[in-house]
Coordinates of N, CA and C in Angstrom, one line a residue:
X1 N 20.1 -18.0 -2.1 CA 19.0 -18.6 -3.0 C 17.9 -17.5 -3.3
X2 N 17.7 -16.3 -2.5 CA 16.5 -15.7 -2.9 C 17.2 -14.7 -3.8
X3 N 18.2 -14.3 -4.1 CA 19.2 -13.8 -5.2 C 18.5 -14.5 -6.4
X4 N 18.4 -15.8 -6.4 CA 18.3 -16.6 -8.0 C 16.6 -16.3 -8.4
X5 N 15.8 -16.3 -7.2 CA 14.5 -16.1 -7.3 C 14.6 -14.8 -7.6
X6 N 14.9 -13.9 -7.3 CA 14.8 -12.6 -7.5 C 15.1 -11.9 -9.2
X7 N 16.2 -12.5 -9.3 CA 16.5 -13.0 -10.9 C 15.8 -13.1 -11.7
X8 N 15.2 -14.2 -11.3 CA 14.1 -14.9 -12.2 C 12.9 -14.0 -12.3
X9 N 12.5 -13.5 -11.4 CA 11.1 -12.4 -11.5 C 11.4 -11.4 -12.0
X10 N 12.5 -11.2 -11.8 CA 12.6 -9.6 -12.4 C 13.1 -10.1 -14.4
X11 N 13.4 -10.6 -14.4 CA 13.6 -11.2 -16.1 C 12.3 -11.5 -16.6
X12 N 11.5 -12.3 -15.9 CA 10.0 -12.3 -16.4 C 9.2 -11.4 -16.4
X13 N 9.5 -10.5 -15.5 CA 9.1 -8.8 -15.6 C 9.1 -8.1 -16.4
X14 N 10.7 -8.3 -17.0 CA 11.1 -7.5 -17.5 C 10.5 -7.7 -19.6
X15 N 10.7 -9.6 -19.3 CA 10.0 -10.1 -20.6 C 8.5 -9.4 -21.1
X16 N 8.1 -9.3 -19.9 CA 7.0 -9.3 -20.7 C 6.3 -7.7 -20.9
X17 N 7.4 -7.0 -20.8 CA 7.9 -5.4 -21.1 C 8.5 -5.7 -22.7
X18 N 9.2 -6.1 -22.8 CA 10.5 -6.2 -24.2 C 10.2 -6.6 -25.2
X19 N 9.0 -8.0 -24.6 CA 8.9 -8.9 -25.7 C 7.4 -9.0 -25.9
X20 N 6.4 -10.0 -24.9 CA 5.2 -10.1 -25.0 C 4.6 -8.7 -25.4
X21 N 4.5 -7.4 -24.8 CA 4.0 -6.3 -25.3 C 4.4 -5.9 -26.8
X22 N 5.5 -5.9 -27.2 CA 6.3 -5.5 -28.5 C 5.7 -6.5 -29.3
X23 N 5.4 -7.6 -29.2 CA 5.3 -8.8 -29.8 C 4.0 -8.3 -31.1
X24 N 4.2 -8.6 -32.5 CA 2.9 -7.9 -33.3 C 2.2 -9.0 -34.3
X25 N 3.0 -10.5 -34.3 CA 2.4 -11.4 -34.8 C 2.6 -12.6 -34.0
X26 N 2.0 -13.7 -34.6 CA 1.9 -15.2 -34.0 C 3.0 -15.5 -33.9
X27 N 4.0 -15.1 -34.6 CA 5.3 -15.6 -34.2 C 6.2 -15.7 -33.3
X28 N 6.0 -14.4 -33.5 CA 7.0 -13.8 -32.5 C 6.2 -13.5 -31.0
X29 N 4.8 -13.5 -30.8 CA 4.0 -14.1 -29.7 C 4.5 -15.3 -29.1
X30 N 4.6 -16.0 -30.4 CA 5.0 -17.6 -29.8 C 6.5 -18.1 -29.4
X31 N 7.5 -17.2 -30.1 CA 8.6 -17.0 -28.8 C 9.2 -16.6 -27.9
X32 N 8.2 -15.1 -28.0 CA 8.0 -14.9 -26.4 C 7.6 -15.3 -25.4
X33 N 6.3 -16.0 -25.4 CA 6.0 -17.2 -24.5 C 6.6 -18.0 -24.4
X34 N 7.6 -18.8 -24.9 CA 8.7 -20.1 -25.0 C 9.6 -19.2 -24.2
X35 N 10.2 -17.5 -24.3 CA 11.4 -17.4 -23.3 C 10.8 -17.1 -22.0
X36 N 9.5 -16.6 -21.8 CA 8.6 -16.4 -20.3 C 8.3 -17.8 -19.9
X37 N 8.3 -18.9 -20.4 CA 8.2 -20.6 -20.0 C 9.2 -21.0 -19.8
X38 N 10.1 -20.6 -19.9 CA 11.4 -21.2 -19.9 C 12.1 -20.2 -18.8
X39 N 11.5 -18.8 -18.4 CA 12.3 -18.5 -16.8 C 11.4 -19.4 -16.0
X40 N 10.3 -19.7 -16.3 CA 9.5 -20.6 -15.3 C 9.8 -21.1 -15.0
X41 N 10.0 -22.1 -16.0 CA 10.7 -23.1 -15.5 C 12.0 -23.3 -14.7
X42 N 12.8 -22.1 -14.5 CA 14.4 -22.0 -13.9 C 14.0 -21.7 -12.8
X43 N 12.4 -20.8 -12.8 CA 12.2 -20.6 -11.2 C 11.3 -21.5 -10.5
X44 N 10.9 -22.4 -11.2 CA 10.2 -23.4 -10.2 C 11.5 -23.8 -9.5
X45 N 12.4 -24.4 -10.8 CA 13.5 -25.3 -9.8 C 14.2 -24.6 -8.5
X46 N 14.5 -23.2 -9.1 CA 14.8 -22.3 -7.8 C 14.2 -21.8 -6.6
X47 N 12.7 -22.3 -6.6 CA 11.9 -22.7 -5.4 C 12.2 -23.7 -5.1
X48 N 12.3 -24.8 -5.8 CA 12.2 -26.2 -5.4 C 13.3 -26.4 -4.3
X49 N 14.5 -25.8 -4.4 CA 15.7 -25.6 -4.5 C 16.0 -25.0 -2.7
X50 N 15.1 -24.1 -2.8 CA 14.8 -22.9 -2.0 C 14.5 -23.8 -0.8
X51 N 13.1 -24.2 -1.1 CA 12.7 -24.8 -0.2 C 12.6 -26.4 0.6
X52 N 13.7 -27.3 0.0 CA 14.7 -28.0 0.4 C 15.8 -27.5 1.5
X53 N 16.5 -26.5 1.0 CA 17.7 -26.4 2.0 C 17.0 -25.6 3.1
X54 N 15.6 -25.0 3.2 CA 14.9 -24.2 4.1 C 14.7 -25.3 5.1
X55 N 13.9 -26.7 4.6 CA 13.6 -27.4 5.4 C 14.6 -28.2 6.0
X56 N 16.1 -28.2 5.7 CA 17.0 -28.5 6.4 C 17.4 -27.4 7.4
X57 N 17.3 -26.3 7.5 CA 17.2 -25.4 8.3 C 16.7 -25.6 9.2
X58 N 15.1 -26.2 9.4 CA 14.3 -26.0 10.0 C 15.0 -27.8 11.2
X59 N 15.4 -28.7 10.3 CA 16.2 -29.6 10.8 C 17.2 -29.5 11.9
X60 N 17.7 -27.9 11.3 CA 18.9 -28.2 12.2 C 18.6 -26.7 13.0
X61 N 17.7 -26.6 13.7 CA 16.9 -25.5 14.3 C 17.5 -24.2 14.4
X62 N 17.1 -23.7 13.4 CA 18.7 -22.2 12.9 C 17.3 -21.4 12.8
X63 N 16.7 -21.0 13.9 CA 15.6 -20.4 14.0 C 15.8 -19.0 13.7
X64 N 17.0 -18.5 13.7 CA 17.5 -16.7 13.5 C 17.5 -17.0 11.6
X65 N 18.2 -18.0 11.1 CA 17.8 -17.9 9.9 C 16.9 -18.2 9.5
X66 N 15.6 -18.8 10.2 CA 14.1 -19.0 9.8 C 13.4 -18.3 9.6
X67 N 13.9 -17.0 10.5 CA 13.2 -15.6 10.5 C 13.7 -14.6 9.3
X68 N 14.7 -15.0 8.8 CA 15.3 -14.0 8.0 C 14.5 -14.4 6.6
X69 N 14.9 -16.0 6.4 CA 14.3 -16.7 5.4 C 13.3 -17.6 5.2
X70 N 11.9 -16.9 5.0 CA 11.0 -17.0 5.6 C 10.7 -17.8 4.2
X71 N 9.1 -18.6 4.4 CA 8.5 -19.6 3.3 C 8.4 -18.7 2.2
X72 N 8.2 -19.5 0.9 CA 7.9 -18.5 0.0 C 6.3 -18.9 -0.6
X73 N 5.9 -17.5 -0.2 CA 4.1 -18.4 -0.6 C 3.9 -18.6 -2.0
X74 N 3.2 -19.1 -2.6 CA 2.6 -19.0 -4.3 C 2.3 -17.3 -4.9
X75 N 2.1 -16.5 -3.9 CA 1.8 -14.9 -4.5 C 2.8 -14.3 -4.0
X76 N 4.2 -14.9 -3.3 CA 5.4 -14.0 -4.1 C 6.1 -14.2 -4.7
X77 N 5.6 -15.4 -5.7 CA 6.2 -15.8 -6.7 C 5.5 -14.9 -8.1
X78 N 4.8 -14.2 -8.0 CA 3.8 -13.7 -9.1 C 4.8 -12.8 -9.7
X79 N 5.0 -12.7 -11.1 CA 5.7 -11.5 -11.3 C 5.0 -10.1 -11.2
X80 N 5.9 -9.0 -10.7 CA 5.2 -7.8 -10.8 C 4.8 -7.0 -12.5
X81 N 3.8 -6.5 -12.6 CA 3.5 -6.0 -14.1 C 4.2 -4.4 -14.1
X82 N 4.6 -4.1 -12.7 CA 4.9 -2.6 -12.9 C 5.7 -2.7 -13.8
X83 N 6.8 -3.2 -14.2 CA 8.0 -2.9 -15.2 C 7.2 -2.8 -16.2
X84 N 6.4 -4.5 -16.9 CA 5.7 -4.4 -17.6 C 5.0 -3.0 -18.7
X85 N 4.3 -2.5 -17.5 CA 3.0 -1.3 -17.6 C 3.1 -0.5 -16.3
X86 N 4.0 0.6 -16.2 CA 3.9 1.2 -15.0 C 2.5 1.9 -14.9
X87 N 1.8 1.9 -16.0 CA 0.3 2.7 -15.8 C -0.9 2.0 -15.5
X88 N -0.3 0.6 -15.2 CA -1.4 -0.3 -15.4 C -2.5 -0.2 -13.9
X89 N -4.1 -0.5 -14.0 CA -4.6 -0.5 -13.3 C -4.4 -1.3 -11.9
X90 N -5.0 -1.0 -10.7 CA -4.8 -1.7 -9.5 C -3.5 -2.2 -9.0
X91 N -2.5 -1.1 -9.1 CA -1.2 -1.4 -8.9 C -0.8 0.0 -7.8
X92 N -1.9 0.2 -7.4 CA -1.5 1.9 -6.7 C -0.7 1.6 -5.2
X93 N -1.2 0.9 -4.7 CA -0.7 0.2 -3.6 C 0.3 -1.5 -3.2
X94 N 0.7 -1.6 -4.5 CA 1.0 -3.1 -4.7 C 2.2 -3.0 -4.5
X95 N 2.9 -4.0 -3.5 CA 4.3 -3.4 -2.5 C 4.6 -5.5 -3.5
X96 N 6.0 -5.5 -3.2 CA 7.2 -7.1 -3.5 C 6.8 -7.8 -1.9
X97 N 7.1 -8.6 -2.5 CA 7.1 -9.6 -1.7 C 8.7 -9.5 -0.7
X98 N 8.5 -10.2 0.3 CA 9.7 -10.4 1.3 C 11.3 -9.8 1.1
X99 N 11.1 -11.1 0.0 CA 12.8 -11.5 -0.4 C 13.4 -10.4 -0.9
X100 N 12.4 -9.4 -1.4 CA 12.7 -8.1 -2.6 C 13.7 -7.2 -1.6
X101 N 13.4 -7.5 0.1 CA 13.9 -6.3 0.9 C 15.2 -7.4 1.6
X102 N 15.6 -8.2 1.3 CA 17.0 -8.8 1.9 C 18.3 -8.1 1.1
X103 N 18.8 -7.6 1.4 CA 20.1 -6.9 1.3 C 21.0 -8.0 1.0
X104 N 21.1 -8.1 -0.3 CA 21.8 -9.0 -1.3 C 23.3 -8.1 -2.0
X105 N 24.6 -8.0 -1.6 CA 25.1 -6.7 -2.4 C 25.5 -7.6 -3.7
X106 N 25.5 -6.9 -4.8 CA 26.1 -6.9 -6.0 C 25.4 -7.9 -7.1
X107 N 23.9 -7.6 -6.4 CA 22.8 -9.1 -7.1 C 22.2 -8.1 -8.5
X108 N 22.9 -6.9 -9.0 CA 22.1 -6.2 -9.7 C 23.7 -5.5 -10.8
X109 N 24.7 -5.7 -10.2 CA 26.1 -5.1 -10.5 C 26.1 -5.9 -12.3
X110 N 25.6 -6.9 -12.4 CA 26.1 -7.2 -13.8 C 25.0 -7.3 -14.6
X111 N 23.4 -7.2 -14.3 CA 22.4 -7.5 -14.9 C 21.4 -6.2 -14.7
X112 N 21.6 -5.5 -16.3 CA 20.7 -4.5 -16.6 C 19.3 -4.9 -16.1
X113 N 18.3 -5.4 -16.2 CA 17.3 -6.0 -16.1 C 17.0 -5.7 -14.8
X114 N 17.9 -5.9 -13.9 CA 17.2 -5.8 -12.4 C 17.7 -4.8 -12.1
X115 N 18.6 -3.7 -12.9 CA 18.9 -2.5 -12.2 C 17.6 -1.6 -12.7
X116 N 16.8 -2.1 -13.8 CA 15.2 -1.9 -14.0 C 14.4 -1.4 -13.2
X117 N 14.8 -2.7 -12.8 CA 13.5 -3.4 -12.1 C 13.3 -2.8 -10.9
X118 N 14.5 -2.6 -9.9 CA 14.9 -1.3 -8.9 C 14.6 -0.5 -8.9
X119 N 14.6 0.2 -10.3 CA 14.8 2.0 -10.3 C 13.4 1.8 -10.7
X120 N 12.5 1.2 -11.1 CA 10.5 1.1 -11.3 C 10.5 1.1 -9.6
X121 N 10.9 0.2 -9.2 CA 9.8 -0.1 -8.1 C 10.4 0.8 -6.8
X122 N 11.8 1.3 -6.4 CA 12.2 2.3 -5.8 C 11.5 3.4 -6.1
X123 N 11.3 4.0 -7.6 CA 10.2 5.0 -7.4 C 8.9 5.2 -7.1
X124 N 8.2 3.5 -7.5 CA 7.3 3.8 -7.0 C 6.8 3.9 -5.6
X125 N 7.7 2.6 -4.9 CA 7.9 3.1 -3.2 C 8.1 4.5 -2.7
X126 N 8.8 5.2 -3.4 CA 8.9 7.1 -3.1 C 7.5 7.5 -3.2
X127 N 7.4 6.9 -4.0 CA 6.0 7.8 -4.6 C 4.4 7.7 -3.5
X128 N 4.8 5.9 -3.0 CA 3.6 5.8 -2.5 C 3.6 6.0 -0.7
X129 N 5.3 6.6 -0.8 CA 5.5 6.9 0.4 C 5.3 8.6 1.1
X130 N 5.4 9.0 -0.3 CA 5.1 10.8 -0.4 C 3.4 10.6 -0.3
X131 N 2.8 9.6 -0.7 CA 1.4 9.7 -0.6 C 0.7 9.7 0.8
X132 N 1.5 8.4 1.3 CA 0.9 8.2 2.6 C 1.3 9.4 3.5
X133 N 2.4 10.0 3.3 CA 2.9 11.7 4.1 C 1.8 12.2 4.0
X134 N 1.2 12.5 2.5 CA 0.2 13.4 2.7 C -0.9 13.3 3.0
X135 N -1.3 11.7 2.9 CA -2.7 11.2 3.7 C -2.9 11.7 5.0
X136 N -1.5 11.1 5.9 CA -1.7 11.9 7.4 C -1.7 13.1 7.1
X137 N -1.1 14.3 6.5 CA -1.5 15.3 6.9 C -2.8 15.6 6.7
X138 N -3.4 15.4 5.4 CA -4.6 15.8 5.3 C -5.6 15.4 6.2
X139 N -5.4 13.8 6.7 CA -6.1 13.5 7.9 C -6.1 14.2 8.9
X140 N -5.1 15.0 9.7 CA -4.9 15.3 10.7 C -5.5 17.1 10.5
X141 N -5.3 17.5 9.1 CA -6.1 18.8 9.1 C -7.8 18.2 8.8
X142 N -8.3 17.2 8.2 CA -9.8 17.1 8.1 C -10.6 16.4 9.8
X143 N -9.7 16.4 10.7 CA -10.0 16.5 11.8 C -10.5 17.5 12.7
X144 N -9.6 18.2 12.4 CA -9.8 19.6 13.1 C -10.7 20.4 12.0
X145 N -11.1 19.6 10.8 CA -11.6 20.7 10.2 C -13.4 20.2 10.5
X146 N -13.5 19.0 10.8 CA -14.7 18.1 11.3 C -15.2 18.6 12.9
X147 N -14.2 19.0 14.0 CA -14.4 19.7 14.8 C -15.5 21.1 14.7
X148 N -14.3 21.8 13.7 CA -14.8 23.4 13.8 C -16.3 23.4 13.1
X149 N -16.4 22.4 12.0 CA -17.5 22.5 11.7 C -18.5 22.4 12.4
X150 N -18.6 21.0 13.6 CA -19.6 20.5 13.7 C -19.5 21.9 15.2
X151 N -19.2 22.3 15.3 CA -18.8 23.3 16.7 C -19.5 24.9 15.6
X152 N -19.2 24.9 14.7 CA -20.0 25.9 13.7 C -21.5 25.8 13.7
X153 N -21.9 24.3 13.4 CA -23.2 23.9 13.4 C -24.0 24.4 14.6
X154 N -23.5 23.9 15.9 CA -23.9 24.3 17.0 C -24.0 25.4 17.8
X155 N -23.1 27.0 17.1 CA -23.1 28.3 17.0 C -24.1 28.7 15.8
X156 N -24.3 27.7 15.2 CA -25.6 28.7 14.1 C -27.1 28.2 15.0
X157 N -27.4 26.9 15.5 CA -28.5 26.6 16.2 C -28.4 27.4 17.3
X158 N -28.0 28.2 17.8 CA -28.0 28.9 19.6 C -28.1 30.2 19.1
X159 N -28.0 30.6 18.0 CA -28.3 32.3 17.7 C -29.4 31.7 17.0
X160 N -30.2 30.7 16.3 CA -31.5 30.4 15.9 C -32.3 30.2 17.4
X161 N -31.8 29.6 17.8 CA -32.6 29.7 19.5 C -32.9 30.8 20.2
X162 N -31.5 31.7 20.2 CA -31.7 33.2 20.8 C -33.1 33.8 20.1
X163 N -32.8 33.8 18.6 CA -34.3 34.5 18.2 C -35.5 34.0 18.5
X164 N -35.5 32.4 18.8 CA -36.8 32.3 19.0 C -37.1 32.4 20.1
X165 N -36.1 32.6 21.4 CA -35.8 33.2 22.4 C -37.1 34.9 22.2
X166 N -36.3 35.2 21.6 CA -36.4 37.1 21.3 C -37.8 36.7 20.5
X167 N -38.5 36.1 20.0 CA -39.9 36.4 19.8 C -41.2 35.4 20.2
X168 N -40.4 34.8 21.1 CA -41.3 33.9 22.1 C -41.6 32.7 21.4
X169 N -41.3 32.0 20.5 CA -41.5 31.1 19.8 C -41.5 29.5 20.5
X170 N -41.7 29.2 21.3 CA -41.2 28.5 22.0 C -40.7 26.9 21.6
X171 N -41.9 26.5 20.9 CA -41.2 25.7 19.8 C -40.4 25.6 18.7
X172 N -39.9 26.5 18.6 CA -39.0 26.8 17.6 C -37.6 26.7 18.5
X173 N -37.6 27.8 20.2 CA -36.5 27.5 20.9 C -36.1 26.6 20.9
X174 N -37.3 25.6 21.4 CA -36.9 23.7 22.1 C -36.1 23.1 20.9
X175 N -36.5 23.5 19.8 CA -36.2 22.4 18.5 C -34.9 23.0 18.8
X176 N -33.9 24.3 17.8 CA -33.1 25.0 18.2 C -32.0 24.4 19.0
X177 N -32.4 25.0 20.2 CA -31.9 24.2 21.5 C -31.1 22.2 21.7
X178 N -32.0 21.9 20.7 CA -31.6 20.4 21.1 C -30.7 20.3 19.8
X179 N -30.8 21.0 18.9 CA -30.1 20.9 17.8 C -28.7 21.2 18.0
X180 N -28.7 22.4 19.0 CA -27.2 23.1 19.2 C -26.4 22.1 20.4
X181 N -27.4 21.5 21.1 CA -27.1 20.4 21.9 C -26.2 18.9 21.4
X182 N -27.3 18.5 20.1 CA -26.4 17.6 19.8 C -25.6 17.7 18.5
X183 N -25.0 18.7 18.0 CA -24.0 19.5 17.4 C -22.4 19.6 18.1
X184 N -23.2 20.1 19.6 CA -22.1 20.3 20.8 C -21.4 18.7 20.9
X185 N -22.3 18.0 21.4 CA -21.7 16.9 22.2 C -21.5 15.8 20.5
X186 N -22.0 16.1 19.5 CA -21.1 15.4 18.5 C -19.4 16.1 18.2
X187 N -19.3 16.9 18.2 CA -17.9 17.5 18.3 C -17.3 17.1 19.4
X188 N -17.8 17.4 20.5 CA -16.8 16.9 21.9 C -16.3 15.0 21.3
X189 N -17.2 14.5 21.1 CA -17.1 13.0 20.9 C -16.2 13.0 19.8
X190 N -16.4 13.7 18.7 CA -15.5 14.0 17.3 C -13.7 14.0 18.1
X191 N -13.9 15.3 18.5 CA -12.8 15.8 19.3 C -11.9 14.6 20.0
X192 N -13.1 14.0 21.1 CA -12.1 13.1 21.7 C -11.6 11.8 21.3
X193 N -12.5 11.2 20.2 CA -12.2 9.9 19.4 C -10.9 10.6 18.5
X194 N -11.1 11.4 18.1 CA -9.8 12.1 17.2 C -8.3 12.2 18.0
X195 N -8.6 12.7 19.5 CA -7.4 13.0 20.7 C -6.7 11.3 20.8
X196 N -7.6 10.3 20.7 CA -7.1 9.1 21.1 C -6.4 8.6 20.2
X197 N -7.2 8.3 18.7 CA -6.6 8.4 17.4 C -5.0 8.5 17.3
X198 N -5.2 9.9 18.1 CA -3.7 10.8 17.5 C -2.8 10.0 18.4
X199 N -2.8 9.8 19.6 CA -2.3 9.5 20.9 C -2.0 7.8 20.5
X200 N -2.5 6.5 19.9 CA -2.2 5.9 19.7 C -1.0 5.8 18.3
X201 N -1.3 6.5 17.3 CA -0.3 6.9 16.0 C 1.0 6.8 16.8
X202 N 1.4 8.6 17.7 CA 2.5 8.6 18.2 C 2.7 7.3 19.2
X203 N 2.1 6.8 20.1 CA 2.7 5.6 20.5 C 3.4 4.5 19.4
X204 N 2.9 4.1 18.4 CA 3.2 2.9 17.5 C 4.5 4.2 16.6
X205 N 4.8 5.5 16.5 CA 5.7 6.0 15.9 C 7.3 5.6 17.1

């Protein structure tokens, strides 16, 4: 059943790529919305549908397929706009719902439209998976780059102290002094909130 849903979203996807956008008068506006009303309507029933034989499941306590085939909420029924408008705003992070990752073979073998629909959102999964690679790196270099600084900070206040050391300044040392102090122990803290950080990541890897 999540094959026929899957269908259905990816065709309304795909409509409103082909047709709604192309669309340049009232006319043909207005039968594009009659063929985007009318997958609706095939996918309401195919929820309806859905979640009938789910709750017989749940009847005959098939709890391994409970898990597989899980409820379907009202927002993963939403069609995706990527096909649509792959440029479109607030879509940087916008991942499918459930059913999209059930390993269905040959649910794409006869229907152009969802071999689409695939090859949009497969790349954009590459793409937002190459991002998050480089999030962690960058995180894990602006760590250490947060360290050396604040450990920088604390070597420029203790050669300002030395001098006011070297011309007796004494308030100028004390200030100095406490500066390079808490420079020091914000780095150490930097450091070791960062050591734990890291140390949990590799646990959950």
């Amino acid at each position: 059943m999540p094959v026929t849903v899957r269908v259905n979203l990816a065709d309304k996807a795909v409509l409103f790529r082909t047709t709604i956008r192309s669309a340049k008068s009232q006319a043909r506006s207005t039968r594009a919305w009659a063929r985007v009303h009318s997958v609706d309507r095939v996918l309401n029933l195919n929820t309806q549908i859905y979640a009938k034989c789910r709750k017989q499941l749940i009847n005959l306590g098939a709890d391994d397929l409970l898990m597989k085939y899980r409820r379907l909420e009202k927002a993963d029924l939403k069609a995706t706009t990527v096909v649509a408008d792959p440029n479109a705003r607030s879509q940087r992070n916008s991942t499918l719902a459930w059913f999209w990752s059930i390993d269905i073979e040959g649910d794409s073998t006869s229907n152009d439209w969802m071999n689409e629909f695939y090859r949009v959102h497969w790349l954009r999964t590459l793409a937002l998976c190459n991002r998050w690679e480089e999030e962690l790196l960058l995180v894990g270099r602006e760590m250490t780059w947060t360290v050396a600084f604040l450990m920088h900070k604390s070597q420029e206040w203790v050669c300002r102290m030395q001098e006011a050391d070297a011309k007796e300044i004494i308030g100028h040392r004390c200030y100095a002094a406490r500066q390079a102090q808490m420079y020091l122990q914000l780095s150490q803290h930097a450091e070791d909130s960062f050591d734990r950080t890291k140390g949990v990541a590799e646990v959950a890897e």
